[in-house]
Amino acid sequence: MQDKINELKKKIAEAIKDVHSSDSLFQIKMKYLGKSGEVSELMKGMRDVPKEKRPEVGMIINALKVWAEEQFGKLDRTIKDKELKKRYAAEAVDVTLPGNTSKKGAYHPNTLVKRELISIFAGMGFTVFEGPEIENDYYNFTALNTPADHPARDMQDTFYITGDLLLRTQTSAGQIRVMEKQKPPIKILSPGKVYRSDDDATHSPMFSQMEGLVVDKGITLCDLKGMLDEFARKIFGDGVKTRLRPSYFPFTEPSVEVDVSCFECGGKGCRLCKGTGWIEVLGAGMVNRHVLEGCGIDPEEYSGFAFGMGIERIAMLKYGINNMKLLFEGDTRFLRQFKG
Ligand code: DAH
């Protein structure tokens, strides 16, 4: 029996010599100490040992079992230790490496200008009204003193949806919606998208406008001029002057085209102002009495001024953008340059 045990000891020692993974160690352990393993089989063989020898044999087998368990245990700890170290090494994170930063977005130049305009005019007491982009003929044209056969309809190439419904060509349509609902004093600003069949470096089929309307007792062209001066200084910088040139819009009388003195050259003449010293920025005028009457406002009692500007045009002037397409392409290399 002792020989058998020595042999088993040798076998076990040999078997675990080259074991490097806890999986194979477990297999070997089972082979010897498992339910039908070799050591367990020895125990079972006790039946055939004469009764008086059993305690002695039992002790040696037990000692073998204890020894084997110790061997396996020791090796198991070393292997597990190594395996853990390996895992830690594989999962190691270099906390000194720079992290993955996500790119920060920036406001679109149109949004920046729109917000700036709203903030400038809000400072002068204007509130914001947003009209619908799909309008009917009445609000976009007729109520703005532009009946069906009026030649001024040719000033804008309109996208019609049906005979009566259209994509608004001007935020001026919002003026009518406000005047129908609200009685003077009125002081509103109406930003929004407008649509025209027009497409080149300075025109796009969809663009944005900012409309303004003031109606009250005793409003004159001087009020318009004073407000425009304030607006020009705030958006283009101190020292910028305005000038009014006679123009024509069906819904204003008189109508004016508003220029600002060139903020690039100070009025001396440069490429931006095409040598003239002035840059055209918006259209404006005194609200035509027919328009007021059509909205139920008595032109004998009230008068008003209105103005409308292209937001993209202001953005292009302010940021020196030479092609309107850049504002619609969504190229992040372009958009990243603007900080709000
Ligand atoms: N609606 C005009 C356009 O789109 C701009 C405009 C001019 C608006 C004069 C006005 C105004 O309110 O008074 O060309």
mmCIF file of N, CA and C and ligand atoms in Angstrom, residues 144 155-156 169-172 175 194 196 207 209-213 249 251-252 255-257 282-287 305-309, ligand 1:
data_model
loop_
_atom_site.group_PDB
_atom_site.id
_atom_site.type_symbol
_atom_site.label_atom_id
_atom_site.label_comp_id
_atom_site.label_asym_id
_atom_site.label_seq_id
_atom_site.Cartn_x
_atom_site.Cartn_y
_atom_site.Cartn_z
ATOM 1 N N LEU A 144 -51.206 93.823 -48.233
ATOM 2 C CA LEU A 144 -50.024 94.687 -48.231
ATOM 3 C C LEU A 144 -50.073 95.621 -49.453
ATOM 4 N N MET A 155 -41.823 91.830 -58.386
ATOM 5 C CA MET A 155 -40.577 92.089 -57.639
ATOM 6 C C MET A 155 -40.108 90.804 -56.953
ATOM 7 N N GLN A 156 -41.029 89.889 -56.729
ATOM 8 C CA GLN A 156 -40.679 88.654 -56.026
ATOM 9 C C GLN A 156 -41.234 87.455 -56.789
ATOM 10 N N THR A 169 -43.285 85.230 -49.247
ATOM 11 C CA THR A 169 -42.095 85.806 -49.900
ATOM 12 C C THR A 169 -41.482 86.871 -49.017
ATOM 13 N N GLN A 170 -42.208 87.280 -47.985
ATOM 14 C CA GLN A 170 -41.726 88.349 -47.111
ATOM 15 C C GLN A 170 -42.368 88.238 -45.729
ATOM 16 N N THR A 171 -41.586 88.567 -44.695
ATOM 17 C CA THR A 171 -42.166 88.528 -43.341
ATOM 18 C C THR A 171 -43.152 89.676 -43.146
ATOM 19 N N SER A 172 -43.225 90.579 -44.120
ATOM 20 C CA SER A 172 -44.203 91.682 -44.051
ATOM 21 C C SER A 172 -45.614 91.145 -43.847
ATOM 22 N N GLN A 175 -47.072 91.560 -40.518
ATOM 23 C CA GLN A 175 -47.583 92.881 -40.104
ATOM 24 C C GLN A 175 -49.103 92.874 -40.084
ATOM 25 N N VAL A 194 -38.337 83.013 -45.392
ATOM 26 C CA VAL A 194 -39.144 83.418 -46.545
ATOM 27 C C VAL A 194 -38.608 82.693 -47.774
ATOM 28 N N ARG A 196 -38.296 82.459 -52.167
ATOM 29 C CA ARG A 196 -38.455 83.058 -53.495
ATOM 30 C C ARG A 196 -37.701 82.220 -54.520
ATOM 31 N N PHE A 207 -34.524 81.980 -47.445
ATOM 32 C CA PHE A 207 -33.657 82.819 -46.612
ATOM 33 C C PHE A 207 -34.480 83.396 -45.460
ATOM 34 N N GLN A 209 -35.752 86.685 -42.960
ATOM 35 C CA GLN A 209 -35.921 88.131 -42.844
ATOM 36 C C GLN A 209 -36.267 88.509 -41.412
ATOM 37 N N MET A 210 -36.075 89.783 -41.134
ATOM 38 C CA MET A 210 -36.507 90.316 -39.842
ATOM 39 C C MET A 210 -37.341 91.554 -40.148
ATOM 40 N N GLU A 211 -38.601 91.479 -39.753
ATOM 41 C CA GLU A 211 -39.527 92.563 -40.026
ATOM 42 C C GLU A 211 -39.736 93.370 -38.755
ATOM 43 N N GLY A 212 -39.981 94.642 -38.907
ATOM 44 C CA GLY A 212 -40.315 95.462 -37.740
ATOM 45 C C GLY A 212 -41.518 96.322 -38.065
ATOM 46 N N LEU A 213 -42.356 96.559 -37.063
ATOM 47 C CA LEU A 213 -43.540 97.404 -37.291
ATOM 48 C C LEU A 213 -43.844 98.204 -36.029
ATOM 49 N N PHE A 249 -42.074 100.565 -52.181
ATOM 50 C CA PHE A 249 -42.720 99.317 -51.754
ATOM 51 C C PHE A 249 -44.213 99.613 -51.707
ATOM 52 N N PHE A 251 -46.525 98.704 -49.780
ATOM 53 C CA PHE A 251 -47.149 98.834 -48.465
ATOM 54 C C PHE A 251 -46.610 99.989 -47.622
ATOM 55 N N THR A 252 -45.688 100.775 -48.182
ATOM 56 C CA THR A 252 -45.192 101.936 -47.446
ATOM 57 C C THR A 252 -45.249 103.175 -48.332
ATOM 58 N N SER A 255 -41.523 105.308 -49.180
ATOM 59 C CA SER A 255 -40.683 104.121 -48.967
ATOM 60 C C SER A 255 -39.218 104.547 -49.059
ATOM 61 N N VAL A 256 -38.401 103.891 -48.300
ATOM 62 C CA VAL A 256 -36.970 104.219 -48.348
ATOM 63 C C VAL A 256 -36.112 102.960 -48.395
ATOM 64 N N GLU A 257 -34.930 103.144 -48.938
ATOM 65 C CA GLU A 257 -33.897 102.122 -48.902
ATOM 66 C C GLU A 257 -32.894 102.671 -47.894
ATOM 67 N N LEU A 282 -31.348 97.615 -45.682
ATOM 68 C CA LEU A 282 -32.754 97.224 -45.525
ATOM 69 C C LEU A 282 -33.718 98.162 -46.243
ATOM 70 N N GLY A 283 -34.978 97.702 -46.304
ATOM 71 C CA GLY A 283 -36.050 98.510 -46.861
ATOM 72 C C GLY A 283 -36.969 98.950 -45.740
ATOM 73 N N ALA A 284 -37.549 100.131 -45.881
ATOM 74 C CA ALA A 284 -38.421 100.628 -44.815
ATOM 75 C C ALA A 284 -39.378 101.685 -45.364
ATOM 76 N N GLY A 285 -40.182 102.231 -44.490
ATOM 77 C CA GLY A 285 -41.077 103.304 -44.920
ATOM 78 C C GLY A 285 -42.182 103.534 -43.917
ATOM 79 N N MET A 286 -43.012 104.514 -44.226
ATOM 80 C CA MET A 286 -44.190 104.783 -43.390
ATOM 81 C C MET A 286 -45.324 103.893 -43.896
ATOM 82 N N VAL A 287 -45.975 103.193 -42.987
ATOM 83 C CA VAL A 287 -47.020 102.239 -43.386
ATOM 84 C C VAL A 287 -48.086 102.956 -44.233
ATOM 85 N N PHE A 305 -44.376 103.128 -38.899
ATOM 86 C CA PHE A 305 -43.309 102.801 -39.852
ATOM 87 C C PHE A 305 -43.050 101.301 -39.813
ATOM 88 N N ALA A 306 -42.466 100.802 -40.895
ATOM 89 C CA ALA A 306 -42.136 99.377 -40.971
ATOM 90 C C ALA A 306 -40.762 99.253 -41.606
ATOM 91 N N PHE A 307 -40.127 98.152 -41.344
ATOM 92 C CA PHE A 307 -38.839 97.889 -41.996
ATOM 93 C C PHE A 307 -38.656 96.390 -42.136
ATOM 94 N N GLY A 308 -37.846 96.008 -43.118
ATOM 95 C CA GLY A 308 -37.589 94.585 -43.314
ATOM 96 C C GLY A 308 -36.165 94.395 -43.812
ATOM 97 N N MET A 309 -35.476 93.439 -43.204
ATOM 98 C CA MET A 309 -34.088 93.202 -43.643
ATOM 99 C C MET A 309 -33.833 91.708 -43.795
HETATM 100 N N1 DAH B 1 -40.791 93.093 -47.654
HETATM 101 C C1 DAH B 1 -39.727 93.790 -48.317
HETATM 102 C C2 DAH B 1 -38.921 92.788 -49.137
HETATM 103 O O1 DAH B 1 -39.001 91.628 -48.869
HETATM 104 C C3 DAH B 1 -38.836 94.469 -47.324
HETATM 105 C C4 DAH B 1 -39.517 95.597 -46.673
HETATM 106 C C5 DAH B 1 -39.453 96.857 -47.186
HETATM 107 C C6 DAH B 1 -40.234 95.418 -45.507
HETATM 108 C C7 DAH B 1 -40.068 97.923 -46.621
HETATM 109 C C8 DAH B 1 -40.880 96.475 -44.907
HETATM 110 C C9 DAH B 1 -40.761 97.727 -45.462
HETATM 111 O O2 DAH B 1 -41.565 96.354 -43.794
HETATM 112 O O3 DAH B 1 -41.391 98.754 -44.879
HETATM 113 O O4 DAH B 1 -38.217 93.164 -50.012
#
